[in-house]
Structure formats: structure tokens, C-alpha cells
Amino acid sequence: MLNLNGITVRLGGRTILDGASAALPPGSRVGLIGRNGAGKSTLVRVIAGMLEPDDGSADMPKGARLGYIAQEAPSGTATPFDTVLAADVERAALMIESETCEDPDRLGDVYERLIAIDAYTAPMRAAQILLGLGFDEEMQQRPLDSFSGGWKMRVALAALLFSQPDLLLLDEPSNHLDLEAVMWLEDFLVNYKATIVVVSHERDFLNNVVDHILHLQNGKITLYAGGYDSFERQRAERMAQLAAAKANQDAQRAKLQDYVARNSARASTAKQAQSRQKMLAKMQPIAELANDPTLSFDFPDPSELRPPLITLDMASVGYAETPILKRLNMRLDPDDRVALLGRNGNGKTTLARLLAAQLTPMDGEMNATGKMKVGYFTQYQVEELDADDTPLEHMTRIMRGASPAAVRAQLGRFGFSGDKAVGKVGKMSGGEKARLALALITRDAPHMLILDEPTNHLDVDAREALIQALNAYTGAVVLVSHDRHMLEMTADRLVLVDGGTAREFDGSLDDYIAFVLAGDKQPEDKKAKKDKAKPIDRDADKARRKAIRDTEAEIAKLTTERNALDRAMFDPKTAEPRFAKLAMSDLMKRRADAQDRIDALEAQWLEATEALEAA
């Protein structure tokens, strides 16, 4: 369906794509992945015909229709429903012609074609797509200009899906969606009959939707069969093979160099030395998997505070004189990990702002520990960073009075050391800006982190690093995210924000997904189970949660060590001092020991979480 033939793109003197080639099977669902800055958006623009490559081409069958969302969101007085219907250009033109055509023969052809393209069910299909993306009946009939930019982008996505192109090209489609809309989109794409290429950094989304992974690295692309987990296994095997091959080659190279050094000056062996020198010159270095820039998230641990950190007692909160949420009853303790669930617009951000003390209760009570410090992350903080300043200037300004060493240390926790601390923010990737924003909000070791969609600009590897850091952090976490993998790996309490209030959700994230797919109606057996539930032993529950948290922290620590060992094996120049002088065999043994310990702890963690759920 789509052939990528030797695509080369150079921008600003830098080679972004370097002879990238792959053949995508017809009808495949392909996840395009790669680190931030690898060139994914560049490749997408080449496929969409928006960028002419310096060399090579992206070829599709003649007459095939490609669908891609433009950068600008739709606007104006048209409604979302009318905008989506108009996206099927052929249907719209035929409908107009059917009302104006006076030629009986042509009119017959028009009606025949309308039937062939299922034109008369189009209004129902358009409404279903909009409903799946969060637009109720009233919202579907409002003017586009009454919506925010994020909701307008949902309309653009709905229009693209409705148009049913032969090649559906999606660039991070879930960034403007909530968890519920992401689940609907997954189901839609799994049943889509044409070819799909989707850029995404969400592990669960990729595992559930795609059947191939197109990995972009060092300007090259490699096609793997299967979802993201399958890709990771295949890549790990390839890394191990490359490490072994490189170790063998390095040993051979060292022997040759030693022979040349010892024998070049001796007449009797000079010829043999010259021969070996030629062998060295012809020896092609084995291609290594690129060592990614340091992924560093290291949240400073807060001082201890006695629980509870925050209690809400029949509190109401909103804007001006209009409450958005009422009857809020909640308690947050220092070791809580809470995920706020619910559709966008239901009040998750409002509740987050209340907990962050950016809003005050209109009614009821909110009590917070006086010494508590809160770090609150939102996308607005990323967007408001000064493009002309450096990370060092940002941190120096916000840590007024702190020593230069303390400022540098906080930046170093998040990977901004050396030259990275003095580079202009305007030249940083979205992921780097998000990392800087997290560094800024945690400068004073907050007791609670409130993170509202922290992963939007992070690639898969960066998200994993963030998960490890959150699991190692000893303070409380309140998380709003549509990334299920992050929620599953970090949250142990689910709070549903819906119907003008917030309440504990009785069940796991899988239960919540089933709850949403069932139409937000909790199954009867679940209700009965809840009615018959025994009182919870809070002390035992706390002990179990602490054991789980300790295990997660140890797993995070070992994973960091394993990653450091990987760097030492694959790129000795970047090895940590403690690993720099170790032989390859010692590094491989240490890595195997670390992985064995991780596997054992993960089994222990699974057993503990099952015990907690059973309790």
C-alpha cells in the first residue's frame, strides 16, 4: 500500500532522514515510533506530500486517497456535525447535484453512486463518531468557535475518520483526548479496513491498535511485525547480538593494534604488520544502536509530614459564582497515588487546582497541613517557558537566593547539566521543555505532586523514565492522564470525577474501562459485591501499600542500574565511572544479575498487588 524508497531529508544542514526505506503491507496498522527529534513528523510530512524530500519518494497506488489532519483546527460558525459531514467531499457534491440535476440519465448515475458510498447513513455515522470523541447531541450543534482549540482538533479528527481514506495518517491523535475517547478511538481503528500509519508514544495504544512497528532511529527506519511489546523484545535481542558482535570485534581490533605496535619497526615482521594495518583499515565498525541522550527524572524526596495532607469535607469548587463540583469528600495521605478519571470537561482540572490551592472552596471545608508544599504541573507551564532564556536562567530566577551549586544540582536531577543547562529553551524539544517544567515545580522538594497530562510531549522511553521516578518518589501523587500504562504503573487509588462531584471508583483500571464501554453503568454484580463488602482494615491496607511502594522503588533503582550497564556496554564513552573500567564479561554478568533481581521483584510486586486487591 505504501512504499518508502530511500527517503533523505536535510533541514538546516542536518540530515534528518538518511535513505529511509520500508514497504508497508496493504491493510496494515503501523505504529511509527522513535525518540523525540528523531524525525517522525518529518517523515509524516513527506508521506502526506507536504514536504519534498532531497532524495527518494513515498509511493502509493494510483488513485488511493490519503487522509491527514492539517495543523490548523477548523473554525467558524459551522457546527461539528456539519463539518464532519462535509469532510466526505464526494458525498457532499453528489447530494447537491441530486437536488439540482435535470438530466434523468445523470440523475440515475448520481443516485446509484450515493447508494454505493452508503451516503444515506452518513448522518448517523457522523453523529456516532462525534459521540465517541466526546460530543453529546447538544455539543454537535454548537458553532465551532464556541469550542477550545483542543475540542476543535477533535472535530478535525472526527472529520478525518468520517472521510474513510485509503491511507489514514495520524500524528499523535490522542494528545487532545481523554481516556474515554482514546478507548473509543482504539476500537474504531482496530476495525478500520484500510491502511493506517499512526505516530504515538502510548504503549497500551500501540499494543491494542497496531500490527506493525516502524522504528525510526539515526535517520533509518526498520519495520517490525507485532505491537510495541513485541518490538521491544525484538530490539532487546538485537541489542544483545550487537553487543556480543561488537565485543568480539573490539577484542580482534585490540589484538591487531597490539601486533602492529610491536612489529612495525622490526624489518623481519614489518610486512606482516603492514598487512594487519590494512586489515584494521578495512574493518568496518559494527553499527551500534544509538545511545539516547540521558533520560533523567529524579524528584527530590520531601520532608516527612504526618497524615493527612489534605481533607475535603462537603466542599464545593468552581469559578465566579458557579460551582463545578459539589459534595467533595476526600482524604490524601503522604504515600497516596491517586488517578483522577472522567471525561474532559467533567472537572478533573478544577479538582486538581483545588488540591493545589489555586482555587478555594465555595462551600464546605478544605484542611491542609500548614507546612505542605505542592508541585503542580500543567501544559500551560510548558507553553509559558521563555524561549530566549536557558534552563539555568529559568532555575536561577525561580530559586532566588539559592547558591549556584544548588541551582545546578536541581537542573542535573532532570538531565540539564553542562551545555544542556545553557542552551536556549526555544531550541529544545517538547519533551525537554516538559522535563524543565518538572524540574522547576519540584525545586523545593514538594510533599505532593499534581501532574495534569505530563506525558503529552514525552516519547515512550521518556514516559518509562518518568514512571520509574514517580515510583521512587516518597511524596503523594495526583495524576490526570490518558496514558493507561502510566496510570496502571503508578496509581493505587482511582477517583472518578463525574456528575458534578468526585468519588472513589470501586475497582481496577480494567474495571473502569469495562465501566466506560458498558455506557457508564456499573454492572449489577459489582454493585452487589460493593453492598456486601466488609469494612476495610485501614492499617493492614496501608502496610500492604507501603510494601508495594518499597518494591516499586527497588525495581526503579535496579532498572536505573541496568540501563547504566546497557550504556556502558553499548557506548563506553558515556559509561558511569563505576562501570567504565569493567570488562564486557563483567558488565554482562552484572546486567544479568540486575535483570534476575528485577524479575524476582516484579513477581513479588504482582503477588502483593493481588493480595491488596483481594483484601
PDB file of C-alpha atoms in Angstrom, residues 261-420:
ATOM      1  CA  ALA A 261      52.538  -1.504  17.526  1.00  0.00           C
ATOM      2  CA  ARG A 262      55.048  -4.232  18.475  1.00  0.00           C
ATOM      3  CA  ASN A 263      56.162  -5.278  14.995  1.00  0.00           C
ATOM      4  CA  SER A 264      56.093  -2.255  12.673  1.00  0.00           C
ATOM      5  CA  ALA A 265      59.639  -1.228  13.495  1.00  0.00           C
ATOM      6  CA  ARG A 266      61.184  -4.687  13.010  1.00  0.00           C
ATOM      7  CA  ALA A 267      62.303  -5.468   9.469  1.00  0.00           C
ATOM      8  CA  SER A 268      61.501  -9.171   9.803  1.00  0.00           C
ATOM      9  CA  THR A 269      57.878  -8.523  10.735  1.00  0.00           C
ATOM     10  CA  ALA A 270      57.196  -5.156   9.064  1.00  0.00           C
ATOM     11  CA  LYS A 271      55.410  -6.772   6.126  1.00  0.00           C
ATOM     12  CA  GLN A 272      53.079  -8.727   8.413  1.00  0.00           C
ATOM     13  CA  ALA A 273      52.471  -5.568  10.433  1.00  0.00           C
ATOM     14  CA  GLN A 274      51.551  -3.652   7.281  1.00  0.00           C
ATOM     15  CA  SER A 275      49.154  -6.431   6.319  1.00  0.00           C
ATOM     16  CA  ARG A 276      47.432  -6.240   9.681  1.00  0.00           C
ATOM     17  CA  GLN A 277      47.316  -2.443   9.416  1.00  0.00           C
ATOM     18  CA  LYS A 278      45.394  -2.854   6.151  1.00  0.00           C
ATOM     19  CA  MET A 279      43.061  -5.298   7.866  1.00  0.00           C
ATOM     20  CA  LEU A 280      42.414  -2.696  10.555  1.00  0.00           C
ATOM     21  CA  ALA A 281      41.713  -0.024   7.946  1.00  0.00           C
ATOM     22  CA  LYS A 282      39.220  -2.271   6.154  1.00  0.00           C
ATOM     23  CA  MET A 283      37.463  -3.400   9.348  1.00  0.00           C
ATOM     24  CA  GLN A 284      34.020  -1.773   9.313  1.00  0.00           C
ATOM     25  CA  PRO A 285      32.744  -0.808  12.752  1.00  0.00           C
ATOM     26  CA  ILE A 286      29.698  -2.805  13.747  1.00  0.00           C
ATOM     27  CA  ALA A 287      26.692  -0.482  13.798  1.00  0.00           C
ATOM     28  CA  GLU A 288      25.611   0.186  17.348  1.00  0.00           C
ATOM     29  CA  LEU A 289      22.160   1.108  18.485  1.00  0.00           C
ATOM     30  CA  ALA A 290      22.403   4.807  19.215  1.00  0.00           C
ATOM     31  CA  ASN A 291      22.841   5.751  22.825  1.00  0.00           C
ATOM     32  CA  ASP A 292      19.908   8.017  23.552  1.00  0.00           C
ATOM     33  CA  PRO A 293      20.506  11.236  25.468  1.00  0.00           C
ATOM     34  CA  THR A 294      20.209  10.833  29.201  1.00  0.00           C
ATOM     35  CA  LEU A 295      16.611  10.422  30.313  1.00  0.00           C
ATOM     36  CA  SER A 296      16.632  11.902  33.742  1.00  0.00           C
ATOM     37  CA  PHE A 297      13.696  12.412  36.103  1.00  0.00           C
ATOM     38  CA  ASP A 298      14.733  12.474  39.753  1.00  0.00           C
ATOM     39  CA  PHE A 299      12.196  14.003  42.097  1.00  0.00           C
ATOM     40  CA  PRO A 300      13.702  15.226  45.389  1.00  0.00           C
ATOM     41  CA  ASP A 301      12.178  13.460  48.385  1.00  0.00           C
ATOM     42  CA  PRO A 302      10.202  15.737  50.724  1.00  0.00           C
ATOM     43  CA  SER A 303      10.492  16.027  54.467  1.00  0.00           C
ATOM     44  CA  GLU A 304       8.088  13.855  56.452  1.00  0.00           C
ATOM     45  CA  LEU A 305       4.650  15.180  57.376  1.00  0.00           C
ATOM     46  CA  ARG A 306       2.016  13.475  59.461  1.00  0.00           C
ATOM     47  CA  PRO A 307      -1.127  12.384  57.623  1.00  0.00           C
ATOM     48  CA  PRO A 308      -3.468  13.571  56.349  1.00  0.00           C
ATOM     49  CA  LEU A 309      -2.020  16.117  53.943  1.00  0.00           C
ATOM     50  CA  ILE A 310      -5.438  17.306  52.743  1.00  0.00           C
ATOM     51  CA  THR A 311      -9.039  16.626  53.736  1.00  0.00           C
ATOM     52  CA  LEU A 312     -12.139  17.817  51.913  1.00  0.00           C
ATOM     53  CA  ASP A 313     -15.429  17.852  53.799  1.00  0.00           C
ATOM     54  CA  MET A 314     -18.536  18.520  51.660  1.00  0.00           C
ATOM     55  CA  ALA A 315     -16.516  21.065  49.705  1.00  0.00           C
ATOM     56  CA  SER A 316     -17.704  22.846  46.550  1.00  0.00           C
ATOM     57  CA  VAL A 317     -15.456  24.496  43.990  1.00  0.00           C
ATOM     58  CA  GLY A 318     -15.901  26.372  40.732  1.00  0.00           C
ATOM     59  CA  TYR A 319     -15.409  29.708  39.018  1.00  0.00           C
ATOM     60  CA  ALA A 320     -17.019  33.095  39.685  1.00  0.00           C
ATOM     61  CA  GLU A 321     -20.262  32.122  41.441  1.00  0.00           C
ATOM     62  CA  THR A 322     -20.808  28.858  39.537  1.00  0.00           C
ATOM     63  CA  PRO A 323     -19.790  25.632  41.303  1.00  0.00           C
ATOM     64  CA  ILE A 324     -18.394  22.910  39.048  1.00  0.00           C
ATOM     65  CA  LEU A 325     -18.009  20.225  41.730  1.00  0.00           C
ATOM     66  CA  LYS A 326     -20.032  19.777  44.922  1.00  0.00           C
ATOM     67  CA  ARG A 327     -20.137  17.434  47.922  1.00  0.00           C
ATOM     68  CA  LEU A 328     -16.415  16.667  47.732  1.00  0.00           C
ATOM     69  CA  ASN A 329     -15.230  14.334  50.491  1.00  0.00           C
ATOM     70  CA  MET A 330     -11.616  13.221  50.157  1.00  0.00           C
ATOM     71  CA  ARG A 331      -8.517  12.490  52.188  1.00  0.00           C
ATOM     72  CA  LEU A 332      -4.973  12.480  50.824  1.00  0.00           C
ATOM     73  CA  ASP A 333      -2.059  10.978  52.762  1.00  0.00           C
ATOM     74  CA  PRO A 334       1.700  11.315  52.151  1.00  0.00           C
ATOM     75  CA  ASP A 335       2.035   7.980  50.345  1.00  0.00           C
ATOM     76  CA  ASP A 336      -1.129   8.178  48.215  1.00  0.00           C
ATOM     77  CA  ARG A 337      -1.043   7.619  44.450  1.00  0.00           C
ATOM     78  CA  VAL A 338      -4.338   8.895  43.042  1.00  0.00           C
ATOM     79  CA  ALA A 339      -5.530   8.940  39.426  1.00  0.00           C
ATOM     80  CA  LEU A 340      -8.395  11.303  38.557  1.00  0.00           C
ATOM     81  CA  LEU A 341     -10.668   9.695  35.955  1.00  0.00           C
ATOM     82  CA  GLY A 342     -13.545  11.107  33.904  1.00  0.00           C
ATOM     83  CA  ARG A 343     -14.214  12.773  30.585  1.00  0.00           C
ATOM     84  CA  ASN A 344     -12.673  16.132  29.747  1.00  0.00           C
ATOM     85  CA  GLY A 345     -14.969  18.909  30.927  1.00  0.00           C
ATOM     86  CA  ASN A 346     -16.211  16.992  33.972  1.00  0.00           C
ATOM     87  CA  GLY A 347     -13.934  18.885  36.377  1.00  0.00           C
ATOM     88  CA  LYS A 348     -10.672  16.920  36.774  1.00  0.00           C
ATOM     89  CA  THR A 349      -8.539  20.043  36.313  1.00  0.00           C
ATOM     90  CA  THR A 350     -10.832  22.013  38.628  1.00  0.00           C
ATOM     91  CA  LEU A 351     -10.320  19.424  41.373  1.00  0.00           C
ATOM     92  CA  ALA A 352      -6.563  19.411  40.716  1.00  0.00           C
ATOM     93  CA  ARG A 353      -6.461  23.208  41.070  1.00  0.00           C
ATOM     94  CA  LEU A 354      -8.389  22.983  44.348  1.00  0.00           C
ATOM     95  CA  LEU A 355      -5.880  20.465  45.734  1.00  0.00           C
ATOM     96  CA  ALA A 356      -3.050  22.735  44.554  1.00  0.00           C
ATOM     97  CA  ALA A 357      -4.658  25.671  46.426  1.00  0.00           C
ATOM     98  CA  GLN A 358      -5.114  27.617  43.189  1.00  0.00           C
ATOM     99  CA  LEU A 359      -8.851  27.624  43.919  1.00  0.00           C
ATOM    100  CA  THR A 360     -10.578  27.962  47.282  1.00  0.00           C
ATOM    101  CA  PRO A 361     -13.751  26.146  48.328  1.00  0.00           C
ATOM    102  CA  MET A 362     -17.035  27.987  47.758  1.00  0.00           C
ATOM    103  CA  ASP A 363     -18.682  25.881  50.424  1.00  0.00           C
ATOM    104  CA  GLY A 364     -17.699  23.166  52.893  1.00  0.00           C
ATOM    105  CA  GLU A 365     -14.179  22.767  54.237  1.00  0.00           C
ATOM    106  CA  MET A 366     -10.684  22.060  52.955  1.00  0.00           C
ATOM    107  CA  ASN A 367      -7.959  21.458  55.527  1.00  0.00           C
ATOM    108  CA  ALA A 368      -4.290  21.166  54.525  1.00  0.00           C
ATOM    109  CA  THR A 369      -1.154  20.634  56.569  1.00  0.00           C
ATOM    110  CA  GLY A 370       0.413  24.057  57.061  1.00  0.00           C
ATOM    111  CA  LYS A 371       3.941  23.028  56.068  1.00  0.00           C
ATOM    112  CA  MET A 372       2.855  21.166  52.943  1.00  0.00           C
ATOM    113  CA  LYS A 373       4.416  22.165  49.607  1.00  0.00           C
ATOM    114  CA  VAL A 374       2.760  21.218  46.313  1.00  0.00           C
ATOM    115  CA  GLY A 375       4.296  20.872  42.854  1.00  0.00           C
ATOM    116  CA  TYR A 376       1.627  21.397  40.183  1.00  0.00           C
ATOM    117  CA  PHE A 377       2.387  20.580  36.532  1.00  0.00           C
ATOM    118  CA  THR A 378       0.212  21.616  33.571  1.00  0.00           C
ATOM    119  CA  GLN A 379       0.798  22.000  29.842  1.00  0.00           C
ATOM    120  CA  TYR A 380       0.446  25.762  30.278  1.00  0.00           C
ATOM    121  CA  GLN A 381       3.726  25.824  32.185  1.00  0.00           C
ATOM    122  CA  VAL A 382       5.464  24.170  29.215  1.00  0.00           C
ATOM    123  CA  GLU A 383       3.958  26.681  26.800  1.00  0.00           C
ATOM    124  CA  GLU A 384       4.851  29.664  29.003  1.00  0.00           C
ATOM    125  CA  LEU A 385       8.598  28.936  29.240  1.00  0.00           C
ATOM    126  CA  ASP A 386      10.650  31.850  27.893  1.00  0.00           C
ATOM    127  CA  ALA A 387      12.109  30.726  24.561  1.00  0.00           C
ATOM    128  CA  ASP A 388      15.004  33.201  24.809  1.00  0.00           C
ATOM    129  CA  ASP A 389      16.140  32.055  28.256  1.00  0.00           C
ATOM    130  CA  THR A 390      18.182  29.000  29.222  1.00  0.00           C
ATOM    131  CA  PRO A 391      17.273  26.310  31.789  1.00  0.00           C
ATOM    132  CA  LEU A 392      19.923  27.829  34.069  1.00  0.00           C
ATOM    133  CA  GLU A 393      18.330  31.288  33.818  1.00  0.00           C
ATOM    134  CA  HIS A 394      14.849  29.875  34.487  1.00  0.00           C
ATOM    135  CA  MET A 395      16.006  27.938  37.549  1.00  0.00           C
ATOM    136  CA  THR A 396      18.185  30.766  38.914  1.00  0.00           C
ATOM    137  CA  ARG A 397      15.235  33.146  38.687  1.00  0.00           C
ATOM    138  CA  ILE A 398      12.804  30.820  40.454  1.00  0.00           C
ATOM    139  CA  MET A 399      15.329  29.658  43.121  1.00  0.00           C
ATOM    140  CA  ARG A 400      16.150  33.221  44.127  1.00  0.00           C
ATOM    141  CA  GLY A 401      18.754  33.281  46.891  1.00  0.00           C
ATOM    142  CA  ALA A 402      19.923  29.693  46.308  1.00  0.00           C
ATOM    143  CA  SER A 403      23.596  29.016  45.657  1.00  0.00           C
ATOM    144  CA  PRO A 404      24.733  28.330  42.057  1.00  0.00           C
ATOM    145  CA  ALA A 405      25.619  24.779  43.144  1.00  0.00           C
ATOM    146  CA  ALA A 406      22.069  24.170  44.417  1.00  0.00           C
ATOM    147  CA  VAL A 407      20.587  25.530  41.176  1.00  0.00           C
ATOM    148  CA  ARG A 408      22.887  23.338  39.085  1.00  0.00           C
ATOM    149  CA  ALA A 409      22.093  20.305  41.250  1.00  0.00           C
ATOM    150  CA  GLN A 410      18.337  20.671  40.712  1.00  0.00           C
ATOM    151  CA  LEU A 411      18.839  21.015  36.956  1.00  0.00           C
ATOM    152  CA  GLY A 412      21.125  17.982  36.980  1.00  0.00           C
ATOM    153  CA  ARG A 413      18.366  15.852  38.511  1.00  0.00           C
ATOM    154  CA  PHE A 414      16.455  16.308  35.266  1.00  0.00           C
ATOM    155  CA  GLY A 415      19.308  15.927  32.814  1.00  0.00           C
ATOM    156  CA  PHE A 416      20.237  19.590  32.357  1.00  0.00           C
ATOM    157  CA  SER A 417      23.937  19.520  33.116  1.00  0.00           C
ATOM    158  CA  GLY A 418      26.875  21.015  31.245  1.00  0.00           C
ATOM    159  CA  ASP A 419      25.952  22.583  27.914  1.00  0.00           C
ATOM    160  CA  LYS A 420      22.321  21.472  28.228  1.00  0.00           C
TER     161      LYS A 420
END
